[in-house]
Short mmCIF file of C-alpha atoms in Angstrom, two decimals:
data_model
loop_
_atom_site.label_atom_id
_atom_site.label_comp_id
_atom_site.label_asym_id
_atom_site.label_seq_id
_atom_site.Cartn_x
_atom_site.Cartn_y
_atom_site.Cartn_z
CA MET A 1 -3.13 55.26 -2.30
CA LYS A 2 -2.00 54.67 1.30
CA LYS A 3 -5.25 52.83 2.02
CA ILE A 4 -4.76 50.57 -1.01
CA LEU A 5 -1.20 49.76 0.09
CA PHE A 6 -2.44 49.09 3.61
CA PHE A 7 -5.05 46.57 2.44
CA ILE A 8 -2.53 44.90 0.11
CA LEU A 9 -0.15 44.44 3.04
CA ILE A 10 -2.95 43.03 5.21
CA PHE A 11 -3.93 40.61 2.42
CA LEU A 12 -0.35 39.43 1.96
CA SER A 13 0.13 39.02 5.70
CA ILE A 14 -3.00 36.88 6.02
CA ASN A 15 -2.04 34.66 3.10
CA LEU A 16 1.60 34.28 4.10
CA ASN A 17 0.47 33.02 7.50
CA ALA A 18 -2.53 31.04 6.28
CA GLN A 19 -3.38 27.89 8.20
CA TYR A 20 -5.57 25.26 6.60
CA ILE A 21 -7.43 23.31 9.28
CA SER A 22 -9.16 19.96 8.81
CA ASN A 23 -11.09 18.09 11.49
CA ILE A 24 -11.85 14.59 10.23
CA ASP A 25 -14.30 12.30 12.02
CA ILE A 26 -13.07 8.77 12.69
CA LEU A 27 -15.63 6.18 11.55
CA PRO A 28 -16.98 3.39 13.81
CA ASP A 29 -14.38 0.59 14.16
CA GLU A 30 -11.93 2.55 11.98
CA LYS A 31 -8.22 2.33 12.77
CA TRP A 32 -5.45 4.60 11.45
CA TRP A 33 -1.72 4.19 10.89
CA GLY A 34 1.08 6.30 9.38
CA GLY A 35 2.81 9.67 9.65
CA ALA A 36 6.02 8.73 11.44
CA THR A 37 7.89 5.45 11.91
CA LYS A 38 8.80 6.18 15.52
CA GLN A 39 5.12 6.48 16.44
CA GLY A 40 4.69 2.80 15.54
CA SER A 41 4.08 1.67 19.11
CA TYR A 42 1.08 4.07 19.28
CA MET A 43 -0.49 2.64 16.11
CA PRO A 44 -3.25 2.19 15.38
CA TYR A 45 -3.87 5.61 16.86
CA ILE A 46 -6.48 6.20 19.54
CA THR A 47 -5.03 9.43 20.87
CA SER A 48 -1.70 11.03 20.05
CA PRO A 49 0.39 14.04 20.97
CA LEU A 50 0.60 16.93 18.51
CA ILE A 51 2.85 15.60 15.74
CA ASP A 52 4.53 18.31 13.64
CA LEU A 53 5.85 16.73 10.46
CA ARG A 54 7.12 20.09 9.22
CA ASN A 55 9.90 20.30 11.77
CA ASP A 56 10.33 16.85 13.25
CA ASN A 57 10.78 13.39 11.75
CA PHE A 58 11.18 11.95 15.28
CA ASP A 59 14.68 10.67 14.49
CA ASN A 60 13.34 8.37 11.77
CA GLN A 61 11.26 8.23 8.62
CA ALA A 62 8.21 10.47 8.22
CA SER A 63 5.67 11.04 5.49
CA PRO A 64 2.50 13.15 4.96
CA PHE A 65 0.42 9.98 4.81
CA LEU A 66 -2.17 8.40 7.10
CA VAL A 67 -4.13 5.28 6.16
CA SER A 68 -7.12 3.44 7.64
CA ASN A 69 -8.53 -0.07 7.47
CA LYS A 70 -11.90 1.27 6.28
CA GLY A 71 -10.96 2.41 2.79
CA ARG A 72 -9.78 5.95 3.58
CA TYR A 73 -6.41 7.65 3.47
CA ILE A 74 -4.93 11.12 3.90
CA TRP A 75 -2.12 12.41 1.70
CA SER A 76 -0.60 15.84 1.26
CA ASP A 77 2.30 16.96 -0.89
CA ALA A 78 3.38 19.14 2.04
CA PRO A 79 4.19 18.38 5.68
CA PHE A 80 1.40 18.98 8.17
CA VAL A 81 0.65 18.87 11.89
CA TYR A 82 -1.73 16.19 13.12
CA GLN A 83 -3.27 14.90 16.31
CA PHE A 84 -5.71 12.12 17.13
CA LYS A 85 -8.08 13.39 19.79
CA ASP A 86 -11.78 13.07 20.70
CA ASN A 87 -12.45 10.57 17.92
CA LYS A 88 -11.20 13.01 15.29
CA ILE A 89 -8.04 13.62 13.30
CA HIS A 90 -7.07 17.27 13.67
CA ILE A 91 -4.78 18.45 10.86
CA THR A 92 -3.20 21.84 10.27
CA SER A 93 -1.23 22.71 7.15
CA SER A 94 0.39 25.98 6.16
CA GLU A 95 0.40 25.01 2.48
CA GLU A 96 -2.83 23.28 1.48
CA GLN A 97 -6.19 21.96 2.63
CA VAL A 98 -5.72 18.33 3.63
CA LYS A 99 -8.57 16.02 2.68
CA VAL A 100 -9.58 12.38 2.93
CA THR A 101 -9.47 10.15 -0.14
CA ILE A 102 -11.69 7.07 -0.41
CA ALA A 103 -10.09 3.99 -1.95
CA GLY A 104 -10.47 0.26 -1.33
CA ASN A 105 -12.08 -1.53 1.60
CA THR A 106 -9.18 -2.90 3.65
CA LEU A 107 -5.86 -1.63 4.96
CA ARG A 108 -4.03 -3.42 2.15
CA GLU A 109 -6.30 -2.19 -0.65
CA THR A 110 -6.23 1.37 0.64
CA TYR A 111 -2.47 1.42 1.13
CA LEU A 112 -1.82 0.08 -2.38
CA ALA A 113 -4.18 2.64 -3.91
CA ALA A 114 -2.39 5.48 -2.10
CA CYS A 115 0.99 4.03 -3.02
CA LYS A 116 0.09 3.94 -6.72
CA ALA A 117 -1.22 7.50 -6.60
CA HIS A 118 1.45 9.22 -4.50
CA PHE A 119 4.63 7.16 -4.01
CA ASN A 120 4.66 4.66 -6.80
CA PRO A 121 7.63 2.27 -6.50
CA SER A 122 10.61 2.92 -8.73
CA GLY A 123 11.14 -0.66 -9.91
CA GLU A 124 14.65 -0.58 -8.43
CA VAL A 125 15.85 -2.91 -5.65
CA PRO A 126 18.91 -2.26 -3.45
CA PRO A 127 21.82 -4.71 -3.98
CA HIS A 128 21.02 -8.31 -3.07
CA ILE A 129 23.72 -8.59 -0.41
CA LEU A 130 21.81 -6.13 1.77
CA PHE A 131 19.04 -8.72 2.10
CA ASN A 132 20.77 -12.09 2.01
CA LYS A 133 23.80 -11.32 4.20
CA PRO A 134 24.15 -9.64 7.59
CA GLN A 135 25.38 -6.08 7.95
CA TYR A 136 28.12 -5.14 10.40
CA ASN A 137 28.67 -1.63 11.73
CA THR A 138 31.87 -0.66 13.55
CA TRP A 139 30.16 1.96 15.75
CA ILE A 140 29.74 0.08 19.04
CA GLU A 141 33.17 -1.52 18.99
CA LEU A 142 35.25 1.45 17.79
CA MET A 143 33.01 4.45 18.51
CA TYR A 144 35.00 7.61 17.70
CA ASP A 145 38.25 5.67 17.54
CA GLN A 146 37.78 4.25 14.04
CA SER A 147 41.05 2.94 12.61
CA GLN A 148 42.34 0.72 9.85
CA ALA A 149 43.65 -1.80 12.38
CA GLY A 150 40.40 -1.78 14.35
CA VAL A 151 38.20 -2.21 11.28
CA LEU A 152 40.33 -5.05 9.97
CA ASP A 153 40.34 -6.81 13.34
CA TYR A 154 36.54 -6.51 13.52
CA ALA A 155 36.17 -8.01 10.02
CA LYS A 156 38.57 -10.86 10.73
CA ASN A 157 36.72 -11.75 13.92
CA ILE A 158 33.43 -11.92 12.01
CA ILE A 159 34.88 -14.63 9.77
CA ALA A 160 36.81 -16.36 12.57
CA ASN A 161 33.62 -16.77 14.59
CA GLY A 162 31.80 -18.49 11.75
CA MET A 163 29.57 -15.58 10.80
CA PRO A 164 28.80 -14.81 7.14
CA SER A 165 30.56 -11.91 5.45
CA GLY A 166 28.27 -9.14 4.19
CA ILE A 167 28.10 -5.36 4.44
CA LEU A 168 30.71 -3.63 6.60
CA MET A 169 29.99 -0.04 7.60
CA ILE A 170 32.85 2.10 8.89
CA ASP A 171 31.24 4.62 11.18
CA ASP A 172 31.96 8.22 12.21
CA ASN A 173 35.51 9.56 12.56
CA TRP A 174 37.27 7.75 9.71
CA GLN A 175 37.52 11.19 8.14
CA LYS A 176 39.68 14.14 9.26
CA TYR A 177 36.69 16.24 10.33
CA TYR A 178 33.14 17.00 9.20
CA GLY A 179 32.88 18.26 5.65
CA ASN A 180 36.18 16.57 4.82
CA PHE A 181 36.10 13.26 2.97
CA GLU A 182 39.71 12.15 3.31
CA PHE A 183 40.83 9.26 5.50
CA LYS A 184 42.89 10.24 8.54
CA LYS A 185 46.43 9.20 7.67
CA GLU A 186 47.40 8.64 11.29
CA THR A 187 44.62 6.05 11.78
CA PHE A 188 44.03 4.89 8.19
CA PRO A 189 47.55 4.85 6.72
CA GLU A 190 46.61 2.69 3.70
CA PRO A 191 42.87 2.99 3.01
CA LYS A 192 43.11 1.56 -0.50
CA ALA A 193 44.81 -1.55 0.83
CA LEU A 194 42.13 -1.81 3.52
CA MET A 195 39.34 -1.71 0.92
CA SER A 196 41.08 -4.36 -1.16
CA GLU A 197 41.50 -6.67 1.82
CA LEU A 198 37.90 -6.26 2.98
CA HIS A 199 36.61 -6.92 -0.52
CA ALA A 200 38.78 -10.03 -0.75
CA MET A 201 37.17 -11.26 2.48
CA GLY A 202 33.72 -10.96 0.89
CA PHE A 203 32.60 -7.63 2.34
CA LYS A 204 31.05 -4.63 0.65
CA VAL A 205 32.20 -1.46 2.41
CA MET A 206 30.18 1.64 3.29
CA LEU A 207 31.36 4.83 4.99
CA TRP A 208 29.46 7.00 7.46
CA ILE A 209 28.82 10.55 6.21
CA CYS A 210 26.75 13.58 7.19
CA PRO A 211 25.93 16.97 5.62
CA PHE A 212 27.73 18.97 8.32
CA VAL A 213 30.94 20.99 7.92
CA SER A 214 33.36 21.83 10.71
CA PRO A 215 33.68 25.62 11.14
CA ASP A 216 37.04 27.28 10.42
CA SER A 217 38.15 24.38 8.24
CA ARG A 218 39.49 24.69 4.72
CA GLU A 219 36.25 23.20 3.38
CA PHE A 220 34.17 25.62 5.44
CA ARG A 221 35.96 28.63 3.99
CA TYR A 222 35.60 27.36 0.42
CA LEU A 223 31.93 26.41 0.76
CA LYS A 224 31.15 29.75 2.40
CA SER A 225 32.79 31.64 -0.46
CA LYS A 226 30.66 29.72 -2.96
CA GLY A 227 27.40 30.23 -1.07
CA TYR A 228 26.96 26.48 -0.56
CA LEU A 229 26.11 26.60 3.16
CA ILE A 230 22.83 27.20 4.95
CA LYS A 231 22.77 30.76 6.28
CA LYS A 232 21.84 32.25 9.58
CA LYS A 233 18.41 33.89 9.46
CA GLY A 234 18.61 37.38 7.96
CA SER A 235 22.36 37.13 7.43
CA ASP A 236 24.94 36.27 4.79
CA GLU A 237 26.91 34.30 7.39
CA PRO A 238 26.66 30.49 7.56
CA ALA A 239 24.33 29.16 10.22
CA ILE A 240 26.05 27.17 12.97
CA ILE A 241 23.75 24.27 13.79
CA HIS A 242 23.73 22.35 17.06
CA TRP A 243 23.67 18.59 16.58
CA TRP A 244 24.72 15.55 18.64
CA ASN A 245 28.43 15.99 17.88
CA GLY A 246 28.64 19.70 18.57
CA TYR A 247 28.21 22.78 16.37
CA SER A 248 28.70 22.82 12.60
CA ALA A 249 27.79 24.53 9.39
CA CYS A 250 25.71 22.55 6.92
CA TYR A 251 25.42 22.06 3.18
CA ASP A 252 22.43 23.84 1.65
CA LEU A 253 21.12 21.11 -0.63
CA SER A 254 18.46 23.41 -2.09
CA ASN A 255 21.32 25.07 -3.97
CA PRO A 256 21.81 22.90 -7.08
CA GLU A 257 25.49 23.82 -7.28
CA ALA A 258 26.06 22.83 -3.64
CA TYR A 259 24.14 19.59 -4.15
CA ASN A 260 26.14 18.67 -7.23
CA TYR A 261 29.43 19.63 -5.58
CA LEU A 262 28.79 17.27 -2.65
CA LEU A 263 27.54 14.56 -4.99
CA LEU A 264 30.69 14.78 -7.12
CA THR A 265 32.87 14.70 -3.99
CA LEU A 266 31.21 11.47 -2.86
CA LYS A 267 31.46 9.88 -6.30
CA ASN A 268 35.15 10.74 -6.45
CA LEU A 269 35.56 9.05 -3.07
CA THR A 270 33.97 5.84 -4.33
CA GLU A 271 36.17 5.87 -7.43
CA GLU A 272 39.45 6.64 -5.69
CA TYR A 273 39.12 4.20 -2.79
CA LYS A 274 36.64 1.69 -4.28
CA VAL A 275 34.19 2.38 -1.46
CA ASP A 276 30.86 0.75 -2.26
CA GLY A 277 28.48 3.27 -0.70
CA PHE A 278 27.50 5.39 2.28
CA LYS A 279 25.60 5.46 5.52
CA PHE A 280 23.85 8.83 5.20
CA ASP A 281 23.39 9.99 8.79
CA ALA A 282 21.70 13.14 10.16
CA GLY A 283 19.39 15.12 7.85
CA ASP A 284 16.75 15.52 10.57
CA ALA A 285 14.05 18.11 9.87
CA LYS A 286 14.40 19.75 13.30
CA MET A 287 17.86 21.03 12.33
CA TYR A 288 16.45 23.16 9.51
CA ARG A 289 13.76 25.28 11.14
CA GLU A 290 12.64 28.25 9.06
CA GLU A 291 12.80 30.62 12.02
CA ASP A 292 16.54 29.91 12.43
CA ILE A 293 17.95 29.71 8.91
CA ASP A 294 17.79 30.94 5.32
CA VAL A 295 18.14 28.57 2.38
CA TYR A 296 19.06 29.14 -1.25
CA ASP A 297 15.65 28.44 -2.78
CA GLY A 298 13.73 30.23 -0.03
CA LYS A 299 11.43 27.28 0.65
CA SER A 300 13.34 24.07 1.47
CA TYR A 301 13.13 24.23 5.25
CA GLY A 302 12.53 21.42 7.74
CA ALA A 303 11.35 18.24 6.06
CA TYR A 304 12.28 19.48 2.60
CA GLN A 305 16.00 19.50 3.40
CA SER A 306 15.59 15.95 4.71
CA GLU A 307 14.06 14.97 1.39
CA LEU A 308 16.94 16.48 -0.58
CA TRP A 309 19.45 14.58 1.58
CA ALA A 310 17.54 11.36 0.89
CA LYS A 311 17.45 11.96 -2.87
CA MET A 312 21.24 11.98 -2.93
CA GLY A 313 21.24 8.37 -1.79
CA LEU A 314 19.57 7.32 -5.03
CA GLU A 315 22.92 7.95 -6.73
CA PHE A 316 24.51 5.18 -4.63
CA PRO A 317 22.94 1.70 -4.66
CA TYR A 318 24.65 0.91 -1.34
CA ASN A 319 23.00 3.41 0.99
CA GLU A 320 21.45 3.61 4.43
CA TYR A 321 19.27 6.27 6.05
CA ARG A 322 17.89 6.82 9.51
CA ALA A 323 16.15 10.18 8.90
CA CYS A 324 13.98 10.60 5.82
CA TRP A 325 11.07 12.63 4.50
CA LYS A 326 8.74 10.91 2.02
CA MET A 327 10.70 8.90 -0.62
CA GLY A 328 8.49 5.83 -0.17
CA GLY A 329 8.93 3.30 -2.96
CA GLN A 330 12.50 4.33 -3.68
CA ALA A 331 15.55 2.05 -3.50
CA LEU A 332 16.71 3.44 -0.17
CA VAL A 333 17.63 1.36 2.86
CA GLN A 334 15.96 2.69 5.99
CA ARG A 335 17.18 1.84 9.49
CA LEU A 336 15.23 2.29 12.71
CA HIS A 337 16.47 4.88 15.17
CA ASP A 338 18.98 3.73 17.81
CA LYS A 339 17.36 1.67 20.53
CA THR A 340 18.61 1.17 24.07
CA TYR A 341 19.77 -2.19 25.35
CA SER A 342 16.52 -3.04 27.14
CA TRP A 343 13.52 -5.32 26.92
CA GLY A 344 11.34 -2.23 26.61
CA ASP A 345 13.11 -1.10 23.45
CA ILE A 346 13.30 -4.57 21.93
CA GLN A 347 9.49 -4.47 22.01
CA LEU A 348 9.55 -1.37 19.79
CA LEU A 349 11.33 -3.07 16.88
CA ILE A 350 8.27 -4.79 15.42
CA PRO A 351 5.76 -1.90 15.64
CA ASP A 352 8.29 0.60 14.31
CA ILE A 353 9.42 -1.48 11.33
CA LEU A 354 5.78 -2.28 10.52
CA ALA A 355 5.05 1.46 10.55
CA ALA A 356 7.97 2.10 8.18
CA GLY A 357 6.51 -0.42 5.75
CA LEU A 358 3.22 1.47 5.62
CA LEU A 359 5.13 4.64 4.69
CA GLY A 360 6.46 2.85 1.60
CA HIS A 361 9.81 1.85 3.08
CA ALA A 362 10.02 -1.87 2.39
CA TYR A 363 13.82 -2.11 2.47
CA SER A 364 14.19 -1.68 6.20
CA CYS A 365 16.63 -2.65 8.95
CA PRO A 366 15.61 -2.87 12.65
CA ASP A 367 18.52 -0.88 14.17
CA MET A 368 21.60 -2.72 15.47
CA ILE A 369 21.26 -6.02 17.29
CA GLY A 370 21.06 -5.23 20.99
CA GLY A 371 20.65 -1.51 20.27
CA GLY A 372 22.80 1.30 19.00
CA GLU A 373 23.68 3.05 22.27
CA TYR A 374 27.37 2.35 22.89
CA SER A 375 27.27 3.15 26.62
CA SER A 376 25.32 -0.08 27.20
CA PHE A 377 28.30 -2.14 26.07
CA LEU A 378 31.19 -0.51 27.91
CA ASN A 379 33.07 -2.58 30.49
CA VAL A 380 30.75 -5.55 30.07
CA ASP A 381 30.85 -8.20 32.79
CA SER A 382 29.66 -11.43 31.12
CA ASP A 383 28.52 -12.84 34.49
CA SER A 384 25.98 -10.05 35.06
CA PHE A 385 25.33 -8.94 31.48
CA ASP A 386 21.93 -9.99 30.08
CA GLN A 387 23.11 -12.21 27.22
CA GLN A 388 19.58 -13.47 26.61
CA LEU A 389 18.55 -10.04 25.31
CA ILE A 390 21.19 -10.09 22.58
CA VAL A 391 19.96 -13.50 21.39
CA ARG A 392 16.30 -12.47 21.31
CA SER A 393 17.21 -9.26 19.49
CA CYS A 394 19.20 -11.28 16.96
CA GLN A 395 16.22 -13.58 16.40
CA ILE A 396 13.94 -10.65 15.59
CA HIS A 397 16.44 -9.42 13.00
CA ALA A 398 16.85 -12.87 11.47
CA MET A 399 13.36 -12.84 9.95
CA MET A 400 13.25 -9.21 8.91
CA PRO A 401 14.41 -7.78 5.55
CA MET A 402 17.86 -6.98 6.93
CA MET A 403 19.88 -7.68 10.05
CA GLN A 404 22.73 -5.58 11.42
CA PHE A 405 25.34 -6.35 14.05
CA SER A 406 27.47 -3.70 15.73
CA VAL A 407 28.44 -4.83 19.21
CA ALA A 408 30.70 -7.83 18.68
CA PRO A 409 28.83 -10.94 19.89
CA TRP A 410 32.16 -12.74 20.44
CA ARG A 411 33.19 -10.03 22.94
CA ILE A 412 30.11 -9.96 25.14
CA LEU A 413 28.67 -13.48 24.84
CA ASP A 414 29.75 -16.86 26.08
CA LYS A 415 30.01 -19.72 23.61
CA LYS A 416 26.44 -20.93 24.14
CA HIS A 417 24.86 -17.55 23.36
CA LEU A 418 27.33 -16.77 20.57
CA ASP A 419 26.55 -20.05 18.83
CA ILE A 420 22.83 -19.19 18.83
CA CYS A 421 23.52 -15.79 17.27
CA VAL A 422 25.69 -17.41 14.58
CA LYS A 423 22.88 -19.89 13.93
CA PHE A 424 20.37 -17.11 13.31
CA ALA A 425 22.75 -15.07 11.18
CA LYS A 426 22.93 -18.14 8.97
CA HIS A 427 19.14 -18.56 9.19
CA HIS A 428 18.77 -15.05 7.77
CA GLU A 429 21.25 -15.93 5.05
CA ALA A 430 19.25 -19.06 4.20
CA LEU A 431 16.09 -16.93 3.89
CA GLY A 432 17.90 -14.54 1.55
CA ASP A 433 16.32 -15.67 -1.72
CA TYR A 434 12.85 -15.63 -0.17
CA ILE A 435 13.33 -12.13 1.27
CA LEU A 436 14.80 -10.90 -2.00
CA SER A 437 11.79 -12.20 -3.92
CA TYR A 438 9.55 -9.95 -1.80
CA ALA A 439 11.96 -7.04 -2.21
CA LYS A 440 11.41 -7.41 -5.95
CA ILE A 441 7.64 -7.47 -5.43
CA ALA A 442 7.95 -4.32 -3.30
CA SER A 443 9.83 -2.59 -6.12
CA GLU A 444 6.94 -3.29 -8.48
CA THR A 445 3.82 -2.98 -6.31
CA GLY A 446 4.92 -1.14 -3.16
CA GLU A 447 3.87 -4.06 -0.93
CA PRO A 448 5.78 -4.08 2.38
CA ILE A 449 8.05 -7.06 3.00
CA ILE A 450 7.16 -6.96 6.71
CA ARG A 451 3.39 -6.73 7.08
CA TYR A 452 0.86 -6.01 9.78
CA MET A 453 -1.40 -8.94 10.59
CA GLU A 454 -4.32 -6.64 9.79
CA TYR A 455 -2.78 -5.94 6.39
CA SER A 456 -2.64 -9.64 5.50
CA PHE A 457 -5.73 -10.87 7.35
CA PRO A 458 -8.42 -8.16 7.42
CA ASP A 459 -11.54 -8.53 9.53
CA GLU A 460 -10.05 -11.29 11.71
CA GLY A 461 -9.50 -9.15 14.79
CA PHE A 462 -5.86 -8.20 14.20
CA GLU A 463 -6.35 -4.42 14.15
CA ASP A 464 -4.39 -3.86 17.37
CA CYS A 465 -1.79 -6.59 16.87
CA ARG A 466 1.76 -5.21 16.77
CA ASP A 467 3.93 -7.90 18.37
CA GLN A 468 3.81 -10.48 15.55
CA PHE A 469 4.05 -9.99 11.80
CA MET A 470 4.03 -11.57 8.38
CA LEU A 471 7.30 -11.91 6.45
CA GLY A 472 5.86 -11.90 2.95
CA ASP A 473 2.89 -14.20 2.47
CA LYS A 474 4.39 -17.37 3.95
CA TYR A 475 5.82 -16.78 7.41
CA LEU A 476 3.96 -15.59 10.49
CA VAL A 477 6.73 -14.59 12.90
CA ALA A 478 6.20 -14.30 16.66
CA PRO A 479 9.54 -13.57 18.38
CA VAL A 480 10.04 -13.81 22.13
CA LEU A 481 9.98 -10.25 23.47
CA THR A 482 10.18 -10.73 27.24
CA LYS A 483 12.75 -12.13 29.65
CA ASP A 484 10.34 -14.75 30.99
CA ASN A 485 10.43 -16.66 27.67
CA THR A 486 6.66 -16.65 27.22
CA ARG A 487 4.30 -15.18 24.68
CA LYS A 488 0.85 -15.43 23.17
CA VAL A 489 0.31 -15.99 19.46
CA LYS A 490 -2.95 -15.40 17.62
CA LEU A 491 -3.28 -17.40 14.42
CA PRO A 492 -5.52 -16.43 11.49
CA LYS A 493 -8.18 -18.83 10.25
CA GLY A 494 -7.01 -22.09 8.68
CA GLN A 495 -4.46 -24.73 9.61
CA TRP A 496 -0.95 -23.72 10.63
CA ARG A 497 2.36 -25.50 11.21
CA ASP A 498 5.08 -24.08 13.47
CA ASP A 499 8.88 -24.16 13.27
CA GLU A 500 8.91 -27.45 15.20
CA GLY A 501 6.44 -29.17 12.87
CA LYS A 502 3.43 -28.99 15.23
CA THR A 503 0.04 -28.13 13.73
CA TYR A 504 -2.56 -25.69 15.03
CA LYS A 505 -6.11 -24.72 14.22
CA GLY A 506 -6.31 -21.05 13.29
CA GLY A 507 -8.76 -18.44 14.49
CA LYS A 508 -7.51 -18.96 18.05
CA GLU A 509 -4.92 -17.58 20.46
CA TYR A 510 -2.27 -19.87 21.93
CA SER A 511 -0.03 -19.36 24.96
CA PHE A 512 3.56 -20.57 24.88
CA LYS A 513 5.69 -20.96 28.02
CA ASP A 514 9.34 -21.77 28.63
CA ILE A 515 10.30 -21.09 25.01
CA PRO A 516 13.90 -22.30 24.67
CA LEU A 517 16.51 -19.65 23.97
CA GLU A 518 17.44 -21.49 20.78
CA ARG A 519 13.91 -21.14 19.39
CA LEU A 520 12.35 -18.37 17.28
CA PRO A 521 8.65 -19.21 16.93
CA TRP A 522 7.26 -18.91 13.41
CA PHE A 523 4.32 -20.45 11.60
CA GLU A 524 3.26 -21.14 8.05
CA LYS A 525 -0.20 -21.88 6.73
CA ILE A 526 -0.91 -25.43 5.59
CA LYS A 527 -2.50 -25.33 2.16
#
């Protein structure tokens, strides 16, 4: 009997720690994309570090999906670890054997086949204003000092400086503390009046939220008593999780009662204050490691908690996410991770947002104009501050699905540079119907709005191109990405006309020098 028990324990131990390993040969001239948005600048992959999708979404969207331009893709229902090395894709999964599926002949055909099979679009499109108007986030200007007066001043300055109204996001610290969803009375004395005034000015209003709960608060004690918080490993006590704002407990969204309690709390908030929606921050997989915590259902660790957080956003048409697991094809707005105020990071916007599109996230926003790191915009001296970078960043946003301001252009720019930014905010607004038409297509077919050149023009030598892109089928966009105001543009076969009316023969590369600051180069094919 003891021997039988011994072998049963050995069998269970082996299976509980099973690792399924796949080593997939890369075909001649085959290129691969996917896995994680923030790896966009490394795509198509040649080599890569070890990328663990189980416990890290790399501060952005991630999905168990890799796709090639030679009719092959990799999908798993579970997160896996992958690495590109020695002309192979090395994949390890603790849940299932990961295999290659053959479908189509090009990047586009293969992506659409995988999309239909694994993340078929929902048919729903986020509200139109997210596409045809700019978004404004109070983070850079107010940081942790959010206030009714500050928010209202920010909104009034948007209008006063000739910029279109749109979405206004009130960022972190409007609330009393984490886990509490009441406005601070000392800084937001009349929140209902604030919402009314912002709506009258033409804004839709979203509030920053997160799944964390401040320890020792009233909410913490109640949620603990109900079993609604993630627990410390091997304990009945709530886990205290380290995140960028300190140490907090966290909702366990694998508990249906906890999920529904938070959902009802948020819906009550929208009804009481007429808030339009939420910026759902945090939710990163690395905060939910199985070795550190216990969860209600015993299985929703890492990426799975991220997925549950993302599903909540489907209840609110006005939503925004930075961290997400899977959920491609759903009506969720996805923003790129905060970039620094630098030419190096401005060059990451295009490859990263292209990568998001190939994960099924068509409704995407390329971070905040100029970057989301507030320290870059403290004590700005307009004489030494690189105003050109703000303008070029704004131009990139103008021909993407969404554009978002945070740092106030009227504070840091002189009139010349501000006028250019206003011009391109209005350019984005003018493109609104066109962008929205492709958002509708995305909701039906899964097609990205922003597309790799290789996706739209296979077998024309665009496999490694990641600094220009197609906006739908019509516009080839080639923003200026360097301080020297130069760039090269490779045009597909055919005849092309640029934004200045000049014509070009395709199938060639052109060099452009001394590109005026007022110009965003784009091209359309002449039929």
